[in-house]
Structure formats: structure tokens, C-alpha cells
Short mmCIF file of C-alpha atoms and ligand atoms in Angstrom, two decimals:
data_model
loop_
_atom_site.label_atom_id
_atom_site.label_comp_id
_atom_site.label_asym_id
_atom_site.label_seq_id
_atom_site.Cartn_x
_atom_site.Cartn_y
_atom_site.Cartn_z
CA MET A 661 0.00 0.00 0.00
CA GLN A 662 1.24 3.46 -0.87
CA HIS A 663 0.46 6.31 1.47
CA ARG A 664 -0.23 9.80 0.18
CA ASN A 665 1.12 11.26 3.40
CA LEU A 666 3.38 9.42 5.78
CA LYS A 667 2.70 9.72 9.48
CA PRO A 668 5.67 11.14 11.40
CA PHE A 669 7.50 9.16 14.07
CA PRO A 670 5.44 9.72 17.24
CA GLU A 671 6.32 12.44 19.74
CA HIS A 672 8.51 10.99 22.51
CA PHE A 673 9.56 8.12 20.22
CA LEU A 674 12.25 6.11 22.01
CA TRP A 675 15.21 6.46 19.68
CA GLY A 676 18.06 4.43 21.05
CA GLY A 677 20.26 1.37 20.69
CA SER A 678 20.84 -2.00 22.30
CA THR A 679 23.52 -4.16 23.85
CA SER A 680 23.71 -7.21 26.13
CA ALA A 681 25.77 -7.70 29.27
CA TYR A 682 28.06 -10.54 28.29
CA GLN A 683 28.76 -9.07 24.84
CA ILE A 684 29.78 -5.61 26.09
CA GLU A 685 30.71 -5.56 29.77
CA GLY A 686 33.81 -7.72 30.16
CA ALA A 687 34.95 -7.95 33.82
CA TRP A 688 33.64 -11.48 33.60
CA ASP A 689 34.87 -12.50 37.05
CA GLU A 690 35.26 -9.13 38.77
CA ASP A 691 33.58 -7.77 41.87
CA GLY A 692 31.96 -11.04 42.83
CA LYS A 693 30.39 -11.93 39.48
CA GLY A 694 29.76 -15.67 39.09
CA PRO A 695 30.27 -17.62 35.85
CA SER A 696 27.44 -17.98 33.34
CA VAL A 697 26.98 -20.64 30.67
CA ILE A 698 28.60 -18.19 28.25
CA ASP A 699 31.75 -17.86 30.37
CA ILE A 700 32.09 -21.60 30.70
CA GLY A 701 31.08 -23.02 27.39
CA HIS A 702 30.50 -20.50 24.65
CA ARG A 703 33.68 -20.47 22.60
CA VAL A 704 34.07 -20.34 18.83
CA GLU A 705 37.58 -21.15 17.62
CA GLY A 706 39.52 -18.22 16.18
CA THR A 707 37.29 -15.53 17.70
CA ALA A 708 37.42 -13.45 20.86
CA ASP A 709 35.85 -14.78 24.01
CA PHE A 710 33.64 -12.61 26.23
CA LYS A 711 36.00 -12.05 29.13
CA VAL A 712 36.91 -8.46 28.29
CA ALA A 713 34.43 -7.78 25.47
CA SER A 714 34.19 -3.97 25.08
CA ASP A 715 35.19 -3.43 28.70
CA HIS A 716 32.05 -1.40 29.26
CA TYR A 717 32.18 -2.32 32.95
CA HIS A 718 35.12 0.08 33.26
CA HIS A 719 34.07 2.52 30.52
CA TYR A 720 30.35 2.90 31.22
CA LYS A 721 30.52 6.63 32.01
CA GLN A 722 32.35 7.41 28.79
CA ASP A 723 29.99 5.14 26.85
CA VAL A 724 26.84 6.72 28.27
CA ALA A 725 28.24 10.19 27.50
CA LEU A 726 28.64 9.11 23.86
CA LEU A 727 25.07 7.77 23.73
CA ALA A 728 23.91 11.09 25.14
CA GLU A 729 25.92 12.94 22.49
CA MET A 730 24.03 10.95 19.85
CA GLY A 731 20.82 12.13 21.47
CA PHE A 732 19.64 8.71 22.66
CA LYS A 733 16.22 8.82 24.29
CA ALA A 734 16.52 5.19 25.43
CA TYR A 735 19.19 2.56 25.92
CA ARG A 736 18.39 -1.13 26.01
CA PHE A 737 20.90 -3.23 27.92
CA SER A 738 20.78 -6.46 29.89
CA ILE A 739 21.64 -7.20 33.48
CA ALA A 740 24.01 -10.11 34.05
CA TRP A 741 22.09 -12.43 36.37
CA THR A 742 25.46 -13.66 37.74
CA ARG A 743 26.47 -10.16 38.86
CA ILE A 744 23.35 -10.01 41.02
CA TYR A 745 23.30 -13.64 42.15
CA PRO A 746 26.69 -15.27 41.39
CA GLU A 747 25.11 -18.68 41.95
CA GLY A 748 21.79 -17.79 40.30
CA THR A 749 20.05 -17.75 43.64
CA GLY A 750 21.04 -17.47 47.30
CA LYS A 751 23.56 -14.81 48.24
CA LEU A 752 23.10 -11.37 46.67
CA ASN A 753 26.20 -9.58 45.35
CA ALA A 754 26.03 -5.96 46.53
CA LYS A 755 28.69 -4.87 44.01
CA GLY A 756 26.53 -6.10 41.16
CA ILE A 757 23.64 -4.01 42.44
CA ASP A 758 26.00 -1.03 42.70
CA PHE A 759 27.17 -1.36 39.10
CA TYR A 760 23.66 -1.32 37.64
CA ASN A 761 22.56 1.44 40.04
CA ASN A 762 25.44 3.53 38.75
CA LEU A 763 24.68 2.73 35.12
CA ILE A 764 20.97 3.50 35.50
CA ASN A 765 21.69 6.74 37.36
CA GLU A 766 24.18 7.78 34.73
CA LEU A 767 21.61 7.20 31.98
CA ILE A 768 18.92 9.09 33.85
CA SER A 769 21.27 12.02 34.42
CA TYR A 770 21.22 12.43 30.62
CA LYS A 771 17.46 11.78 30.43
CA ILE A 772 18.05 8.45 28.68
CA GLU A 773 15.29 5.92 29.46
CA PRO A 774 16.77 2.59 30.61
CA ILE A 775 15.12 -0.42 28.93
CA VAL A 776 16.33 -3.45 30.83
CA THR A 777 16.51 -7.05 29.64
CA MET A 778 16.52 -9.38 32.62
CA TYR A 779 18.14 -12.35 30.89
CA HIS A 780 20.05 -12.35 27.60
CA PHE A 781 21.43 -15.89 27.03
CA ASP A 782 23.75 -15.83 30.10
CA LEU A 783 22.17 -18.33 32.49
CA PRO A 784 24.15 -18.71 35.73
CA TYR A 785 26.42 -21.73 35.38
CA ALA A 786 25.55 -22.85 38.92
CA LEU A 787 21.94 -23.30 37.76
CA GLN A 788 23.04 -25.03 34.55
CA LYS A 789 24.96 -27.57 36.61
CA ARG A 790 21.70 -28.45 38.34
CA GLY A 791 19.88 -28.97 35.04
CA GLY A 792 19.36 -25.38 33.96
CA TRP A 793 15.98 -24.81 32.33
CA SER A 794 15.20 -28.52 32.48
CA ASN A 795 14.92 -28.15 36.25
CA ARG A 796 11.77 -26.43 37.51
CA ASP A 797 13.82 -24.85 40.33
CA THR A 798 15.18 -22.46 37.68
CA ILE A 799 11.66 -21.03 37.32
CA ASP A 800 11.72 -20.05 41.00
CA ALA A 801 15.28 -18.78 40.72
CA PHE A 802 14.23 -16.50 37.86
CA GLU A 803 11.20 -15.23 39.73
CA ASN A 804 13.35 -14.50 42.78
CA TYR A 805 15.92 -12.73 40.58
CA SER A 806 13.22 -10.69 38.86
CA ARG A 807 11.79 -9.58 42.23
CA THR A 808 15.28 -8.50 43.30
CA LEU A 809 15.63 -6.40 40.14
CA PHE A 810 12.23 -4.79 40.65
CA GLU A 811 13.04 -4.06 44.29
CA HIS A 812 16.41 -2.43 43.58
CA PHE A 813 15.86 -0.73 40.24
CA GLY A 814 12.09 -0.55 39.83
CA ASP A 815 11.93 3.03 41.10
CA ARG A 816 13.83 4.19 37.98
CA VAL A 817 13.27 1.58 35.27
CA ASN A 818 9.98 1.98 33.43
CA TYR A 819 10.46 -0.74 30.78
CA TRP A 820 11.47 -4.31 31.50
CA LEU A 821 12.10 -7.11 29.00
CA THR A 822 11.89 -10.63 30.36
CA ILE A 823 13.94 -13.03 28.21
CA ASN A 824 15.87 -12.13 25.08
CA GLU A 825 15.06 -14.33 22.07
CA GLN A 826 13.66 -17.29 23.92
CA ASN A 827 12.63 -18.66 20.53
CA MET A 828 16.24 -18.63 19.29
CA MET A 829 17.42 -20.36 22.47
CA ILE A 830 14.90 -23.12 21.80
CA LEU A 831 15.24 -23.39 18.03
CA HIS A 832 19.04 -23.35 18.24
CA GLY A 833 19.49 -24.63 21.79
CA THR A 834 22.48 -26.76 21.05
CA ALA A 835 24.28 -23.68 19.64
CA ILE A 836 23.51 -21.44 22.62
CA GLY A 837 24.20 -24.25 25.02
CA THR A 838 21.08 -24.76 27.11
CA VAL A 839 20.73 -28.40 26.15
CA ASP A 840 23.08 -31.35 25.81
CA PRO A 841 23.32 -32.19 22.06
CA ASN A 842 24.07 -35.82 22.96
CA LEU A 843 20.66 -36.40 24.49
CA GLU A 844 18.56 -39.00 22.72
CA ASN A 845 15.83 -36.45 21.99
CA PRO A 846 17.25 -32.93 22.55
CA GLU A 847 14.23 -31.28 20.90
CA LYS A 848 11.82 -32.80 23.40
CA GLU A 849 14.03 -31.53 26.21
CA LEU A 850 14.19 -28.10 24.60
CA TYR A 851 10.40 -27.82 24.48
CA GLN A 852 10.25 -28.83 28.13
CA GLN A 853 12.77 -26.06 28.85
CA ASN A 854 10.64 -23.76 26.76
CA HIS A 855 7.61 -24.51 28.93
CA HIS A 856 9.65 -23.68 32.04
CA MET A 857 10.95 -20.44 30.51
CA LEU A 858 7.39 -19.45 29.61
CA LEU A 859 6.37 -20.05 33.22
CA ALA A 860 9.36 -18.07 34.49
CA GLN A 861 8.41 -15.20 32.19
CA ALA A 862 4.77 -15.31 33.33
CA LYS A 863 5.82 -15.25 36.99
CA ALA A 864 8.14 -12.29 36.37
CA ILE A 865 5.34 -10.39 34.60
CA ALA A 866 2.97 -11.07 37.50
CA ALA A 867 5.63 -10.03 40.04
CA CYS A 868 6.27 -6.81 38.13
CA HIS A 869 2.60 -5.88 38.05
CA ASP A 870 2.27 -6.76 41.71
CA MET A 871 5.31 -4.79 42.89
CA LEU A 872 5.35 -1.94 40.36
CA PRO A 873 1.84 -1.19 39.11
CA ASN A 874 2.96 1.72 36.90
CA THR A 875 5.85 -0.09 35.23
CA LYS A 876 5.70 -1.86 31.88
CA ILE A 877 7.03 -5.30 31.04
CA GLY A 878 7.05 -7.43 27.90
CA PRO A 879 8.71 -10.36 26.10
CA ALA A 880 11.58 -9.89 23.60
CA PRO A 881 11.55 -12.64 20.95
CA ASN A 882 13.13 -12.57 17.51
CA ILE A 883 10.23 -12.32 15.06
CA SER A 884 10.36 -12.36 11.29
CA CYS A 885 7.84 -12.91 8.57
CA ILE A 886 8.05 -16.25 6.76
CA TYR A 887 7.45 -16.31 3.02
CA PRO A 888 6.27 -19.33 1.05
CA ALA A 889 8.72 -20.27 -1.73
CA SER A 890 5.83 -20.01 -4.24
CA SER A 891 2.05 -19.71 -4.38
CA LYS A 892 1.80 -23.50 -4.38
CA PRO A 893 -0.64 -24.24 -1.51
CA GLU A 894 1.74 -26.77 0.05
CA ASP A 895 4.47 -24.10 0.20
CA VAL A 896 2.02 -21.65 1.80
CA LEU A 897 1.12 -24.29 4.36
CA ALA A 898 4.81 -24.90 5.08
CA ALA A 899 5.30 -21.16 5.70
CA HIS A 900 2.32 -21.21 8.04
CA ASN A 901 3.79 -24.22 9.88
CA PHE A 902 7.13 -22.56 10.35
CA SER A 903 5.69 -19.20 11.37
CA SER A 904 3.60 -20.91 14.06
CA ILE A 905 6.59 -22.83 15.40
CA ARG A 906 9.12 -20.01 15.12
CA ASN A 907 7.07 -16.93 15.96
CA TRP A 908 3.55 -17.38 17.28
CA LEU A 909 4.20 -20.20 19.73
CA TYR A 910 6.08 -17.68 21.86
CA LEU A 911 3.92 -14.61 21.46
CA ASP A 912 0.58 -16.47 21.67
CA MET A 913 1.66 -17.80 25.04
CA ALA A 914 2.98 -14.45 26.26
CA CYS A 915 -0.09 -12.51 25.12
CA PHE A 916 -2.99 -15.00 25.15
CA GLY A 917 -1.70 -17.47 27.74
CA ARG A 918 -2.24 -20.53 25.59
CA TYR A 919 -0.25 -22.80 23.29
CA ASN A 920 -0.56 -22.06 19.60
CA ASP A 921 -2.63 -24.88 18.05
CA VAL A 922 -0.39 -25.58 15.07
CA ALA A 923 2.70 -25.60 17.28
CA TRP A 924 0.97 -27.95 19.70
CA SER A 925 -0.02 -30.34 16.90
CA TYR A 926 3.62 -30.23 15.74
CA PHE A 927 4.71 -31.24 19.27
CA GLU A 928 2.28 -34.14 19.14
CA ALA A 929 3.41 -35.24 15.69
CA LYS A 930 7.09 -35.14 16.69
CA GLY A 931 6.77 -36.43 20.24
CA TYR A 932 7.82 -33.12 21.81
CA THR A 933 4.82 -32.41 24.07
CA PRO A 934 6.06 -30.91 27.35
CA VAL A 935 4.95 -32.10 30.77
CA ILE A 936 2.50 -29.54 32.12
CA LEU A 937 1.79 -29.61 35.85
CA GLU A 938 -1.50 -28.68 37.44
CA GLY A 939 -1.71 -24.92 37.82
CA ASP A 940 0.83 -24.13 35.06
CA MET A 941 -1.78 -23.04 32.54
CA ASP A 942 -3.42 -20.73 35.09
CA ILE A 943 -0.09 -19.02 35.73
CA LEU A 944 0.47 -18.65 31.99
CA ALA A 945 -3.02 -17.31 31.37
CA ALA A 946 -2.83 -14.76 34.17
CA ALA A 947 0.26 -12.89 32.96
CA LYS A 948 -0.43 -10.08 30.50
CA PRO A 949 2.46 -8.12 28.97
CA ASP A 950 2.10 -4.37 28.49
CA PHE A 951 3.97 -4.24 25.20
CA ILE A 952 5.93 -6.45 22.81
CA ALA A 953 9.61 -5.90 22.17
CA PHE A 954 11.04 -7.78 19.23
CA ASN A 955 14.28 -8.22 17.30
CA TYR A 956 14.32 -8.32 13.52
CA TYR A 957 17.29 -8.92 11.23
CA ASN A 958 15.95 -10.79 8.21
CA SER A 959 12.98 -12.66 6.80
CA MET A 960 12.98 -16.31 5.80
CA ALA A 961 11.46 -18.30 2.97
CA VAL A 962 10.41 -21.95 3.16
CA ALA A 963 8.96 -24.61 0.91
CA GLU A 964 7.00 -27.81 1.35
CA SER A 965 8.87 -30.73 2.89
CA THR A 966 7.73 -34.03 1.51
CA GLY A 967 9.55 -36.00 4.16
CA ASN A 968 12.97 -36.25 2.53
CA SER A 969 15.80 -36.11 5.09
CA SER A 970 17.73 -33.72 2.83
CA ASP A 971 15.07 -31.13 3.69
CA VAL A 972 17.08 -30.40 6.80
CA GLY A 973 19.79 -27.98 5.70
CA SER A 974 21.65 -25.00 7.00
CA THR A 975 21.96 -21.34 6.04
CA GLY A 976 23.85 -18.21 7.00
CA ASP A 977 26.93 -17.62 9.07
CA GLN A 978 25.52 -19.04 12.26
CA GLN A 979 25.09 -22.42 10.60
CA ILE A 980 21.49 -22.38 11.70
CA VAL A 981 19.72 -25.57 10.81
CA VAL A 982 16.64 -24.81 8.77
CA GLY A 983 14.07 -27.37 7.73
CA GLU A 984 12.27 -30.28 9.33
CA THR A 985 11.12 -33.31 7.49
CA GLY A 986 7.41 -33.22 6.86
CA VAL A 987 7.07 -29.67 8.22
CA TYR A 988 9.02 -27.18 6.02
CA LYS A 989 12.33 -26.85 4.25
CA GLY A 990 14.58 -23.83 3.81
CA HIS A 991 14.46 -21.87 0.56
CA SER A 992 16.80 -19.15 -0.61
CA ASN A 993 14.86 -16.01 -1.50
CA PRO A 994 16.04 -14.89 -4.98
CA TYR A 995 14.69 -11.36 -4.47
CA LEU A 996 16.96 -10.46 -1.57
CA GLN A 997 20.58 -9.47 -1.25
CA LYS A 998 22.73 -10.73 1.59
CA THR A 999 25.14 -9.14 4.04
CA GLU A 1000 28.78 -10.20 3.88
CA PHE A 1001 27.85 -12.69 6.61
CA GLY A 1002 25.13 -14.27 4.50
CA TRP A 1003 22.10 -12.74 6.25
CA GLU A 1004 19.34 -11.75 3.86
CA ILE A 1005 18.46 -8.06 3.88
CA ASP A 1006 14.72 -7.43 3.79
CA PRO A 1007 13.42 -4.02 4.88
CA VAL A 1008 9.94 -4.64 3.38
CA GLY A 1009 9.79 -7.86 5.42
CA PHE A 1010 10.29 -5.62 8.47
CA ARG A 1011 7.11 -3.70 7.63
CA ILE A 1012 5.24 -6.96 7.08
CA THR A 1013 6.49 -8.29 10.42
CA LEU A 1014 5.43 -5.12 12.22
CA ARG A 1015 1.95 -5.38 10.68
CA GLU A 1016 1.62 -9.08 11.49
CA ILE A 1017 2.52 -8.65 15.16
CA ASN A 1018 0.18 -5.69 15.47
CA GLU A 1019 -2.74 -7.47 13.87
CA ARG A 1020 -2.37 -10.53 16.11
CA TYR A 1021 -1.82 -8.85 19.48
CA HIS A 1022 -2.77 -5.17 19.37
CA LEU A 1023 -0.13 -4.13 21.85
CA PRO A 1024 2.39 -1.27 21.67
CA LEU A 1025 5.57 -2.40 19.90
CA ILE A 1026 9.23 -1.55 20.23
CA VAL A 1027 12.09 -2.80 18.08
CA THR A 1028 14.91 -3.90 20.38
CA GLU A 1029 17.33 -5.21 17.73
CA ASN A 1030 17.89 -4.61 14.03
CA GLY A 1031 21.20 -3.92 12.38
CA LEU A 1032 24.06 -4.87 10.12
CA GLY A 1033 27.11 -6.87 11.15
CA ALA A 1034 30.16 -5.98 9.04
CA TYR A 1035 33.96 -5.98 8.99
CA ASP A 1036 34.41 -2.23 9.59
CA GLN A 1037 37.73 -0.68 8.58
CA LEU A 1038 39.45 1.86 10.78
CA GLU A 1039 40.94 4.34 8.32
CA ASP A 1040 43.54 7.06 8.72
CA GLY A 1041 42.44 9.93 10.90
CA ASP A 1042 40.19 7.66 13.01
CA LYS A 1043 37.51 7.41 10.33
CA ILE A 1044 35.08 4.55 9.88
CA ASN A 1045 33.06 5.04 6.73
CA ASP A 1046 30.22 2.61 7.40
CA ASP A 1047 27.89 3.85 4.66
CA TYR A 1048 26.55 0.30 4.23
CA ARG A 1049 25.26 0.41 7.83
CA ILE A 1050 23.62 3.80 7.29
CA GLU A 1051 21.97 2.42 4.15
CA TYR A 1052 20.71 -0.69 5.97
CA LEU A 1053 19.29 1.31 8.88
CA ARG A 1054 17.78 4.00 6.68
CA ARG A 1055 15.97 1.43 4.55
CA HIS A 1056 14.61 -0.33 7.62
CA LEU A 1057 13.51 2.93 9.20
CA GLU A 1058 11.69 3.92 6.01
CA GLN A 1059 9.68 0.73 6.43
CA CYS A 1060 9.08 1.53 10.11
CA GLN A 1061 7.57 4.83 9.09
CA LEU A 1062 5.41 3.08 6.51
CA ALA A 1063 4.29 0.61 9.19
CA ILE A 1064 3.46 3.53 11.50
CA SER A 1065 1.43 4.97 8.62
CA ASP A 1066 -0.27 1.55 8.32
CA GLY A 1067 -1.42 2.02 11.93
CA VAL A 1068 1.25 0.07 13.82
CA PRO A 1069 1.71 1.55 17.34
CA LEU A 1070 5.50 1.57 17.33
CA PHE A 1071 6.94 3.54 20.23
CA GLY A 1072 10.67 2.96 19.89
CA TYR A 1073 13.58 1.77 17.81
CA CYS A 1074 16.76 0.43 19.46
CA PRO A 1075 19.02 -1.08 16.80
CA TRP A 1076 21.84 -3.50 17.43
CA SER A 1077 24.17 -2.28 18.59
CA ALA A 1078 24.73 0.99 20.41
CA ILE A 1079 28.48 0.31 20.67
CA ASP A 1080 30.68 -2.37 19.09
CA LEU A 1081 30.57 -5.60 21.03
CA VAL A 1082 31.47 -9.24 20.63
CA SER A 1083 29.08 -11.04 18.29
CA THR A 1084 27.47 -14.27 19.48
CA HIS A 1085 29.45 -16.41 17.02
CA GLN A 1086 31.86 -14.18 15.05
CA GLY A 1087 33.89 -12.38 17.68
CA ILE A 1088 34.61 -8.63 17.64
CA GLY A 1089 35.38 -8.72 13.90
CA LYS A 1090 31.67 -8.71 13.12
CA ARG A 1091 30.76 -5.21 14.23
CA TYR A 1092 27.34 -3.62 14.58
CA GLY A 1093 27.86 -0.42 16.59
CA PHE A 1094 27.64 3.32 15.99
CA ILE A 1095 30.78 3.56 18.12
CA TYR A 1096 33.94 1.67 17.21
CA VAL A 1097 35.87 -0.04 20.00
CA ASN A 1098 39.55 -0.20 19.13
CA ARG A 1099 40.47 -3.82 19.76
CA ASP A 1100 40.94 -6.93 17.64
CA GLU A 1101 40.06 -10.53 18.31
CA PHE A 1102 43.05 -11.22 20.53
CA ASP A 1103 44.86 -7.87 20.70
CA LEU A 1104 43.04 -5.61 23.16
CA LYS A 1105 44.92 -2.49 21.91
CA ASP A 1106 43.73 0.67 23.69
CA MET A 1107 39.98 0.04 23.65
CA ARG A 1108 39.39 3.64 22.69
CA ARG A 1109 35.97 4.66 21.47
CA ILE A 1110 35.74 6.19 17.98
CA ARG A 1111 32.62 7.71 16.42
CA LYS A 1112 31.73 6.03 13.13
CA LYS A 1113 30.09 7.85 10.22
CA SER A 1114 26.81 6.20 11.27
CA PHE A 1115 27.17 7.90 14.68
CA PHE A 1116 26.79 11.32 13.08
CA TRP A 1117 24.03 10.14 10.76
CA TYR A 1118 22.01 8.68 13.65
CA LYS A 1119 22.60 11.80 15.76
CA ASP A 1120 21.10 14.00 13.02
CA LEU A 1121 18.22 11.60 12.56
CA ILE A 1122 17.35 11.57 16.26
CA GLU A 1123 17.58 15.33 16.42
CA SER A 1124 15.02 15.80 13.66
CA SER A 1125 13.10 12.57 14.44
CA SER A 1126 12.65 12.36 10.71
CA LEU A 1127 14.19 10.63 7.73
CA THR A 1128 13.69 13.50 5.35
CA GLU A 1129 16.22 16.01 6.69
C1 BG6 B 564 20.51 -11.56 18.32
C2 BG6 B 564 21.04 -11.59 19.72
O1 BG6 B 564 20.09 -12.84 18.03
O2 BG6 B 564 21.39 -11.31 17.28
C3 BG6 B 564 22.32 -10.82 19.94
O3 BG6 B 564 20.05 -11.14 20.63
C4 BG6 B 564 23.25 -11.04 18.77
O4 BG6 B 564 22.87 -11.23 21.16
C5 BG6 B 564 22.56 -10.53 17.50
O5 BG6 B 564 24.50 -10.45 18.90
C6 BG6 B 564 23.41 -10.62 16.25
O6 BG6 B 564 23.90 -11.92 16.08
P1 BG6 B 564 25.44 -12.19 15.85
O7 BG6 B 564 25.60 -13.67 15.85
O8 BG6 B 564 25.79 -11.57 14.57
O9 BG6 B 564 26.13 -11.55 17.02
#
């Protein structure tokens, strides 16, 4: 649909950027922090680990000043569970509370709204050793942790996100490390973990509403529209299958408090049905999020799977397995270009995704990740000419404005990432930030912060809150 007049970005739109604790903070074992599953197991050969990352723990004041210079209205970051509870539960670490108090106060001093993710992939290792999300005790540990966050920071944090990309942790659990790949049926275990995470999220939402009636809380999945490879009905059905399993399973539960029917029938067909205890569904039905935060990088296309085992393939740099026999198989979209890391670029798919989420749930929306990973080059005179990033973000923001004109209640945009950080699988070489951090994979150099070309572009954009100037 073409609009004669585009609606402007709303007044008080939350222009910002995102990061996550383990990817930016460093100080992995300082000031009482306990180890997380990332510290213990998440290593990709030939790339940086997360021990120092961007050393934000020691640079946070300088970093926040740079975000303020860009004009950020909001900053989305995550709290490391293991800084607050080194063992996941039990003894509280006062120095962890101090760090986030200082960070939040620093942001507020510049009138930057903190948007806080409670858990971004970094489960405390002490909990993992006891079964992690397979153990129902982790649900209670998360609720206890969430109550601690609300108690200590709830007076200043108005927006909470429960769990980052729960759907990616389940769909690619063996990559992120929440499940043992050697199990006889890891998928069944993953969907049991999923059920527990959904309960943990519901309990955190209820606790938030109980303790902080004026504060808002929502889920933060990765959502993207799924195209059928063709107009062949079987391909359309495959796209519907995959969208239900990948997207709506998670948001239907968060927003409606029930399992998506197609996803449930898929569990039954595959033998993945989770054990549900008495009372679980009441807890799930009672929790109502105030908004939906979502991450979007690319769309996906799928075709019919006729049951051939070669339907299970892999795409992209993360070696994500796509395709399930009898459900859907991956399809390369010939209409889209790819990033240098093989991720398809689809701004129009962003608009479609925004519309789809709005039509299903009718809740305010905020984008908490979107961005381009690239090998940036530091040129003479401390210049980083990341025009490709500006182009990517501009094209996605054009589609945001079109979605707003379509009636989507979008209240913020926080692309990935505010500052360079260590990518989940490609080290520091795959950069996303507006601010360059001067280090290499294994040479920490001087860690100095350098404004990229996109920094100045985004600053101007935020100032005018418009794409036209
Ligand atoms: C999202 C995650 O899935 O994608 C981030 O929430 C991650 O943690 C981002 O960094 C980009 O992925 P990658 O693998 O390029 O770092």
C-alpha cells in the first residue's frame, strides 16, 4: 500500500540502541560476578571470548556520555544475572547491584530511558549444573531474581524485557548451550525447557505488576515474517507451519496465555509435548504483557517438505539448521541481497512483520534489535566510513515509518548495537555499533571509542526525528 502522506514518528519516540551484558561488559569474574553458561562453554575457535568484550564495565561513564551525544532517548541493555546472584540464587552480590545502580543513574542524568533485559542468554552456570531450564527450580530462581531487580531498580526503570530471544534459544538450543546435544531427543528436552521459561516469564510479569503497578514489562523474541517459496498451496502451508513454530508459539503464550494450536499439533506429531503440571496453565493465562519488544534482522522463505531427510539444511553464518522433514524446508529467496555474513536483507519484510505482530496482538511495539554486522575498517584519521550500515538502517527505518502509517503503534527503535561488542558467534570482527571499539580478536589495543560515520548520521536523525532532513 502506498500512502499519500506518511505519518511522522510519534512524539517521545524512544530512539536508542541495544547491547547485552556478556557481549559488552567484560569484567567477567570481577567484583563477585559468578560464571554464566557463556563464560564456561561459549567459545568459537579463532574468535574473541567474552572475558573483556568492550570493557564497558570500566568505561560505562564514557559510553553513556557518547550515547547522550548521539541524542539517545533510550538505551536497552541487559543485566548479568550472575552479577546479582553469582550462583543464580542465594547470596546477593552488593557490588553487582552497585554497578547497575550507577549505570541506570548515569543514563537518567542524561534523560536516557533505561530499557532493561533481565536475561540475555547468560544463564548462571551454577543453575546449569543443576539442570538449567530442564529443572523447575530455575523457574523459581528467575522469579526471585526478577523480584530482586524490581526491588532495587524498579523506582527508575519503566520498561522491562523478560527473556531475550527465547525462541532462538529453543530453536538453536544446542548452539547457545542450554541443552546437551548428545541427548537422545534434545528437541523434546528443549520444548520442556521452553515450557519452564514461559512459566518463568509469566511469573516475572505477575511479580512486576504486583510490585510496580505503573511499570511496563514485555517479552523480547526474535520475530520475522516467513514467506512461502511459491504460491503453491503446500508451500504456503509450510510457511504457516514454520511461522507458528518459530514466531507465534512464543507470542501467543505471552499474550494470550495458551499454546498455539499448530505448534501444539507439531509437538504431538514429533513427540515433543512438554509435561505440564496442574496450575501451570493458570499461571500462563494470568500474565499479561504491556507491550511487545522484538528483534528483527531478516525474513525467511520456506517450501514444502515431503519427508525427505535432505530437507534439513543450513543457512547463513551461524550455521542455523533450517528445515524439518514433513514440516518445512529452507528456501533461498532470490529477491533479496545478503550481508557479507550471508544474512538476507529485507526491509519490506520488516514492515510486514510489524503489521503481522500488530494485527495478532494489538499491543504497543518496540524494536529492540535490528542492524548490520560488518567488517568495519578503521581508516587514517580515526575514520570509519560505514555507509553500508547507514543504508541498511535507513531502509529499515523507512519501512518503520510506513508501518506507522499503516497504523502500527510503534513507540521505539533500538538497533543492534549501540556500541561495538562481541558477536554471538563471530567475535569482535563482526561489528554492529555506531561507536567503534579499538580492539581486535586477541589484541586488546587501547579500547578507545571512535565515532563512526553512522554515529553522526544517527545523531542527526534523532535530532530531527525524521528521515527526510
Ligand atoms: C541476536 C542476539 O540474536 O542477534 C544478539 O540477541 C546477537 O545477542 C545478534 O549479537 C546478532 O547476532 P550475531 O551472531 O551476529 O552476534
